Short mmCIF file of C-alpha atoms in Angstrom, two decimals:
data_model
loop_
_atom_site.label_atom_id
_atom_site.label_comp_id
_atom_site.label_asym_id
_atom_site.label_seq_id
_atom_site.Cartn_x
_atom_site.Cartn_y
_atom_site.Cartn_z
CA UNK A 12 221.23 126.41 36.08
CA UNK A 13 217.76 127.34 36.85
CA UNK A 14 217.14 124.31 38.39
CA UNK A 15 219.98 124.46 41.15
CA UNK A 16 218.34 127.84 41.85
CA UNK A 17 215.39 126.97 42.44
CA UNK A 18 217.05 124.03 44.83
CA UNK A 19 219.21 126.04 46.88
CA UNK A 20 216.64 128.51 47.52
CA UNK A 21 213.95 126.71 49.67
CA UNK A 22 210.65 127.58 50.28
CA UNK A 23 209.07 128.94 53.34
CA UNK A 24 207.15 125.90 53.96
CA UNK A 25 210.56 124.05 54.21
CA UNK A 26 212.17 125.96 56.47
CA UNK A 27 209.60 125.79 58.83
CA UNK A 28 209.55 121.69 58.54
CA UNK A 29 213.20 122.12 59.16
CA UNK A 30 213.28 123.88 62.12
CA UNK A 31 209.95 122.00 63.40
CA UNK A 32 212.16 118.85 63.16
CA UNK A 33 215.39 120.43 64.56
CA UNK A 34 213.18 121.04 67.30
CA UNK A 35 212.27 117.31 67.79
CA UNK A 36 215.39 116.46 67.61
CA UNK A 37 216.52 118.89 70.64
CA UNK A 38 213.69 117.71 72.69
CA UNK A 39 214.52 113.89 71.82
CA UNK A 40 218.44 114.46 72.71
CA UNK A 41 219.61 111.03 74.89
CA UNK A 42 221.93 113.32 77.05
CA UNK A 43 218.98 115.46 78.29
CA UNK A 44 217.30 114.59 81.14
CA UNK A 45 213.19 113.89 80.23
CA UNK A 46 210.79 116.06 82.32
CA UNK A 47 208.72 114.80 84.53
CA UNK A 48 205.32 115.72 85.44
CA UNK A 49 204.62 116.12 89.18
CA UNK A 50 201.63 114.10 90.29
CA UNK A 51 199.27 115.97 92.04
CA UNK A 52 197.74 114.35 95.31
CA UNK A 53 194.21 113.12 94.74
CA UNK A 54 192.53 115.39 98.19
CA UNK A 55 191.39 112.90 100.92
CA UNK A 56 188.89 113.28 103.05
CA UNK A 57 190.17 113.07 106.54
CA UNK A 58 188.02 112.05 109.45
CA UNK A 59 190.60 113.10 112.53
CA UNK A 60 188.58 115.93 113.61
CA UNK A 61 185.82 113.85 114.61
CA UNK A 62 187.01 111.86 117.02
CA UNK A 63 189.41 114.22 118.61
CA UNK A 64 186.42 116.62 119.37
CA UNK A 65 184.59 113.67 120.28
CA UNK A 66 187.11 112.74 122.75
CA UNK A 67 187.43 116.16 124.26
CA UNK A 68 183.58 116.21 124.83
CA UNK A 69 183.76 112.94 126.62
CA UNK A 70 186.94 114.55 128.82
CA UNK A 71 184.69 117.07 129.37
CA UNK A 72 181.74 115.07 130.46
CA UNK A 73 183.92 113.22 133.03
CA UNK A 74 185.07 116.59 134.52
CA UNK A 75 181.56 117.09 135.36
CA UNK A 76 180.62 114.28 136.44
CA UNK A 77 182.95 114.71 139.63
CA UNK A 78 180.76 116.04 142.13
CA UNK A 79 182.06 118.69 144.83
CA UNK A 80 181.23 118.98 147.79
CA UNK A 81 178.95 121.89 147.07
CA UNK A 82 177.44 120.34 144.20
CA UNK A 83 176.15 117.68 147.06
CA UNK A 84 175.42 120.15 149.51
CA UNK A 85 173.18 122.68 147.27
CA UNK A 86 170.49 119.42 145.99
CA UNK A 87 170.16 118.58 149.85
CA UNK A 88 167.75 120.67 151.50
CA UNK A 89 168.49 122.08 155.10
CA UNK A 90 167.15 120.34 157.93
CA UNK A 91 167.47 120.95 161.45
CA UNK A 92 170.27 119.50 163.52
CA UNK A 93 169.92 116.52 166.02
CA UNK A 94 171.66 115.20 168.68
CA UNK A 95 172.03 112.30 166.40
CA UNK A 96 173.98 114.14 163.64
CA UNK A 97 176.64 115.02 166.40
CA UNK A 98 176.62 111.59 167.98
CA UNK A 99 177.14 110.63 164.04
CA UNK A 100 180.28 113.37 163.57
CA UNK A 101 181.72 112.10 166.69
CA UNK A 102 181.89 108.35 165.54
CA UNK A 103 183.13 109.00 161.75
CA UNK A 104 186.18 110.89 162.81
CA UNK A 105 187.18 108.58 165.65
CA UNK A 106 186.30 105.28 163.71
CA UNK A 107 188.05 102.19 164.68
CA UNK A 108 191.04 104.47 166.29
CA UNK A 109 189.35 104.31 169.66
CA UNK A 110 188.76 101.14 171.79
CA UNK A 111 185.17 100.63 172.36
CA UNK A 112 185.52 102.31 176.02
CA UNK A 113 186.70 105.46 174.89
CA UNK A 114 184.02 105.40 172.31
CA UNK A 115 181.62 105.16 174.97
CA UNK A 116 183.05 108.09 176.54
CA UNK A 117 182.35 110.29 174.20
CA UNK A 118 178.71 109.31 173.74
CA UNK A 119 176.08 112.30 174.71
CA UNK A 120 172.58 111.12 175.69
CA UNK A 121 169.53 113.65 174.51
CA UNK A 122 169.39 115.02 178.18
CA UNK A 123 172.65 116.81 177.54
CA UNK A 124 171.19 118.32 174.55
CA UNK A 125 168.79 121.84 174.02
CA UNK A 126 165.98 121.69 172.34
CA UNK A 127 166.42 121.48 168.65
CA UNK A 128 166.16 124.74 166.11
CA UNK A 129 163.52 124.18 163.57
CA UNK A 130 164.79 126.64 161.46
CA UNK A 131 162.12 129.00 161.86
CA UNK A 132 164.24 131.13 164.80
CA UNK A 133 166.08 133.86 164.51
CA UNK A 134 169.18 133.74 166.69
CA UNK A 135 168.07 135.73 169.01
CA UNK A 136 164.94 133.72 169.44
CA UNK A 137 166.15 130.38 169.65
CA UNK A 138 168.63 131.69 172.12
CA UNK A 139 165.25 133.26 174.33
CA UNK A 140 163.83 129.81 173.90
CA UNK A 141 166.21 127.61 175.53
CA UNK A 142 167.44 130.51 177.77
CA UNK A 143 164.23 132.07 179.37
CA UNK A 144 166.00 132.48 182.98
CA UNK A 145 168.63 134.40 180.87
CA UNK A 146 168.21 137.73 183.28
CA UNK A 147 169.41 135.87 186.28
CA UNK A 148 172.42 133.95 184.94
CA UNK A 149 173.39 136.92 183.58
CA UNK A 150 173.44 139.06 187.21
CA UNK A 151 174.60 136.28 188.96
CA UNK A 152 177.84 135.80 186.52
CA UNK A 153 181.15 137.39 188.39
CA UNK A 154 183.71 135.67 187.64
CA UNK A 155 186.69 136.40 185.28
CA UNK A 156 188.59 134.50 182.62
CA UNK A 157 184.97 132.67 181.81
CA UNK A 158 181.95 133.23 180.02
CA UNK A 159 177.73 131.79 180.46
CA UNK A 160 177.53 131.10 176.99
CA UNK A 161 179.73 130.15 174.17
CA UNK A 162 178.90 130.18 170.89
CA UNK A 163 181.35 128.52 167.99
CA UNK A 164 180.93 129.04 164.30
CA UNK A 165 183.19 129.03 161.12
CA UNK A 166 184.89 132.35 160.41
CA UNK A 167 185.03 135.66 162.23
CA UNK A 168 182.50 137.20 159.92
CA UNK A 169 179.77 135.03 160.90
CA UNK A 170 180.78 135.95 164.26
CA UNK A 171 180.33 139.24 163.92
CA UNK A 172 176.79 138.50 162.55
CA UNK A 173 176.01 136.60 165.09
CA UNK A 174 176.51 139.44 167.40
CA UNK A 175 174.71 141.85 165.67
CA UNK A 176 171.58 139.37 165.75
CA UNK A 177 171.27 138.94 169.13
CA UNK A 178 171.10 142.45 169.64
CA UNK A 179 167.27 141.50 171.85
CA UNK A 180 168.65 138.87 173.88
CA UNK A 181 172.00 140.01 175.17
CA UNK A 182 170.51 142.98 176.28
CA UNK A 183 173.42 145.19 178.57
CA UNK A 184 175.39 141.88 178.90
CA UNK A 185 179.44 141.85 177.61
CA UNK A 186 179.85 140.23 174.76
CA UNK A 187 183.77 138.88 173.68
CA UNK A 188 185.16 138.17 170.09
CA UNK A 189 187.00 135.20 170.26
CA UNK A 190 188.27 135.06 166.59
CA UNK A 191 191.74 135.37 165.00
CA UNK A 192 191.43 138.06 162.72
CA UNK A 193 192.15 141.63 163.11
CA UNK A 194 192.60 140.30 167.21
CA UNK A 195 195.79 138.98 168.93
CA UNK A 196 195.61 136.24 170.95
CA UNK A 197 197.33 138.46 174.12
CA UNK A 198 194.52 141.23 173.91
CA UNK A 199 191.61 138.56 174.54
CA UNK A 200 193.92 137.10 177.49
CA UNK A 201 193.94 140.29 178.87
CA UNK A 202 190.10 141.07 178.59
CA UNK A 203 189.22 137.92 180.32
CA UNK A 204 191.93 138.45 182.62
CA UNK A 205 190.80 142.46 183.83
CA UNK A 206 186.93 142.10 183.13
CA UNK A 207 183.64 139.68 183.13
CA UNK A 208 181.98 138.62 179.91
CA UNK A 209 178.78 136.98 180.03
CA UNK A 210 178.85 135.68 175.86
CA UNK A 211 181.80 134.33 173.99
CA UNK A 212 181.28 134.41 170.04
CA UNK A 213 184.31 133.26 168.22
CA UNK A 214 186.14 130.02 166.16
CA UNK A 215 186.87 127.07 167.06
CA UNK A 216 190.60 127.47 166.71
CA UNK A 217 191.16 130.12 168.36
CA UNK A 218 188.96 129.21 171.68
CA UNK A 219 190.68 126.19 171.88
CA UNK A 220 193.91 127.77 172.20
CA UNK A 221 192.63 129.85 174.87
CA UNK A 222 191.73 127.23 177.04
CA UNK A 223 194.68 125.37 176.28
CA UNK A 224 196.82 128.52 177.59
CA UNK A 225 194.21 128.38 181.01
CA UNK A 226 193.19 131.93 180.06
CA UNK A 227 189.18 130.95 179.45
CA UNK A 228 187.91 128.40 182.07
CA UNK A 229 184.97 126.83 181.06
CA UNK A 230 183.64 125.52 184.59
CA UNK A 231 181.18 128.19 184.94
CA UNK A 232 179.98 128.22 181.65
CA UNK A 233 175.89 126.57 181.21
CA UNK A 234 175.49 126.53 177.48
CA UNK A 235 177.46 125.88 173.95
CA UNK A 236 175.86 126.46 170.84
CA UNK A 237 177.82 125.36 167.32
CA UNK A 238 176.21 127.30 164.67
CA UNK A 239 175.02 124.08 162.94
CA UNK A 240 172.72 124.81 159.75
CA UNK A 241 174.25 127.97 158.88
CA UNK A 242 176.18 127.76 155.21
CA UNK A 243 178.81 129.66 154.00
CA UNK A 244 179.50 130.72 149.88
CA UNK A 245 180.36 127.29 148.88
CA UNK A 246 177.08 126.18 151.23
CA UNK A 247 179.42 124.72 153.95
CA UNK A 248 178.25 124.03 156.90
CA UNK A 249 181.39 124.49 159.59
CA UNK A 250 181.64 120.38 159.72
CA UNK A 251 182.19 120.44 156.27
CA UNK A 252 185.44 122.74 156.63
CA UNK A 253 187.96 120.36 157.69
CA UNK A 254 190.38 122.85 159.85
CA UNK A 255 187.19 124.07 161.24
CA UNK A 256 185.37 120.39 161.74
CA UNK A 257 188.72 119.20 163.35
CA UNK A 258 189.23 122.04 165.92
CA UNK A 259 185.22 121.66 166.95
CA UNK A 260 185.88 117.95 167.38
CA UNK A 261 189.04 118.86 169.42
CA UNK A 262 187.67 121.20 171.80
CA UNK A 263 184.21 118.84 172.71
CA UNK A 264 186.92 115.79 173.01
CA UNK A 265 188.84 117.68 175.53
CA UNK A 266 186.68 119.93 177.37
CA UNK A 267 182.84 120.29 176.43
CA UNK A 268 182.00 116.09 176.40
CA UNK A 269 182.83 115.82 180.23
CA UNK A 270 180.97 119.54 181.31
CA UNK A 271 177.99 118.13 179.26
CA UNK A 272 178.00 114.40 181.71
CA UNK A 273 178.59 115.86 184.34
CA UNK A 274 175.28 118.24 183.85
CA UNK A 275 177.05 121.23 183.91
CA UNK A 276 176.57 122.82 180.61
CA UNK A 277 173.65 121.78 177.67
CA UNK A 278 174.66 121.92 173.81
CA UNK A 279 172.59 123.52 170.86
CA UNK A 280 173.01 122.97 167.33
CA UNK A 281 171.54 126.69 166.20
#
């Protein structure tokens, strides 16, 4: 009897192996599913990055590689204007859409020409220069609807400049705005119309359509300057401005070549 006792009882030690193995056999059960152990991803090195930012520099660099027309205009230094750059404008816009005849009748010897500006004037005394009889033009000048002197440049700003700096040559002469802005076409009609001017300063644009309307007649003028070398905030000259370049062109084609052979009026590229 003792010895069933001591059977039935067991000892601590064998109910831990029992429930040690009871536990292997729950983990080894066919009907549940075995765990598995997620992988973890190795880390790569990538090497995307590189050549994407390599790729944006060389967008980049191409951007800036396309010049503007600024870019081009700020390495050249200015130089005076020639007959020769005119004769040169002239020729590039016509092209091959002229015959060789009316070519030739737009060509403008030196003789028609004023004496260059070396860039060493100031407007009022490169106008003194190739003006010194300006006194007598001046009192001699009585007729309406027309001006002496006409001077074109690119915006009515540098008109208005232009005015102010010839403040010692104009002396008590009448000086006319002939620019868009801030001025309707009908008021400058009407000036010309009631009263004699002895200067015009405007645009090109907007003395063009003045003559086109026969409300400026240029038949008495004597001189045309184009404010050549000047440069604007983008250093454009006003045949670098297309609208501006085209409306010049325009107005010489149709009115200033012919005054200028004939003898009649003399050009100046201030």
């Amino acid at each position: 009897r003792e010895e069933v006792a001591t059977i039935s009882e067991p000892s601590d030690d064998d109910a831990i192996e029992k429930a040690s193995e009871n536990k292997t056999a729950t983990c080894q059960d066919p009907d549940s599913k075995p765990t598995v152990k997620k992988k973890r991803k190795q880390p790569t090195e990538c090497f995307l990055n590189q050549p994407e930012e390599k790729q944006e520099s060389t967008v980049k660099a191409k951007k800036r590689k396309k010049k503007k027309i600024s870019d081009v205009l700020q390495k050249s230094a200015p130089k005076p204007g020639v007959p020769a750059d005119l004769q040169n404008l002239l020729a590039q816009h016509f092209g091959e859409s002229r015959s060789v005849i009316e070519r030739e009748e737009l060509q403008l010897s030196d003789s028609c020409f004023l004496p260059t500006n070396d860039l060493t004037h100031s407007f009022s005394s490169y106008l003194k220069e190739i003006c010194p009889k300006w006194a007598k033009l001046r009192r001699n000048h009585k007729e309406k609807k027309s001006v002496v002197m006409l001077v074109l440049c690119s915006s009515a700003l540098r008109s208005l400049e232009l005015i102010k700096s010839m403040t010692s040559f104009k002396g008590d002469c009448r000086v006319l705005k002939l620019f868009a802005k801030h001025i309707k076409i009908k008021e400058q009609m009407n000036m010309l119309e009631k009263g004699v001017f002895h200067i015009g300063v405007g645009t090109p644009g907007r003395v063009k359509a003045l003559v086109e309307q026969d409300a400026l007649c240029l038949n008495s003028m004597k001189y045309m300057i184009l404010d050549w070398n000047w440069r604007d905030q983008k250093l454009r000259r006003m045949v670098d401005i297309p609208e501006i370049k085209k409306e010049t062109i325009d107005l010489l084609e149709k009115s200033i070549i012919k005054l200028c052979r004939d003898g009649s009026v003399k050009l100046g590229l201030f």
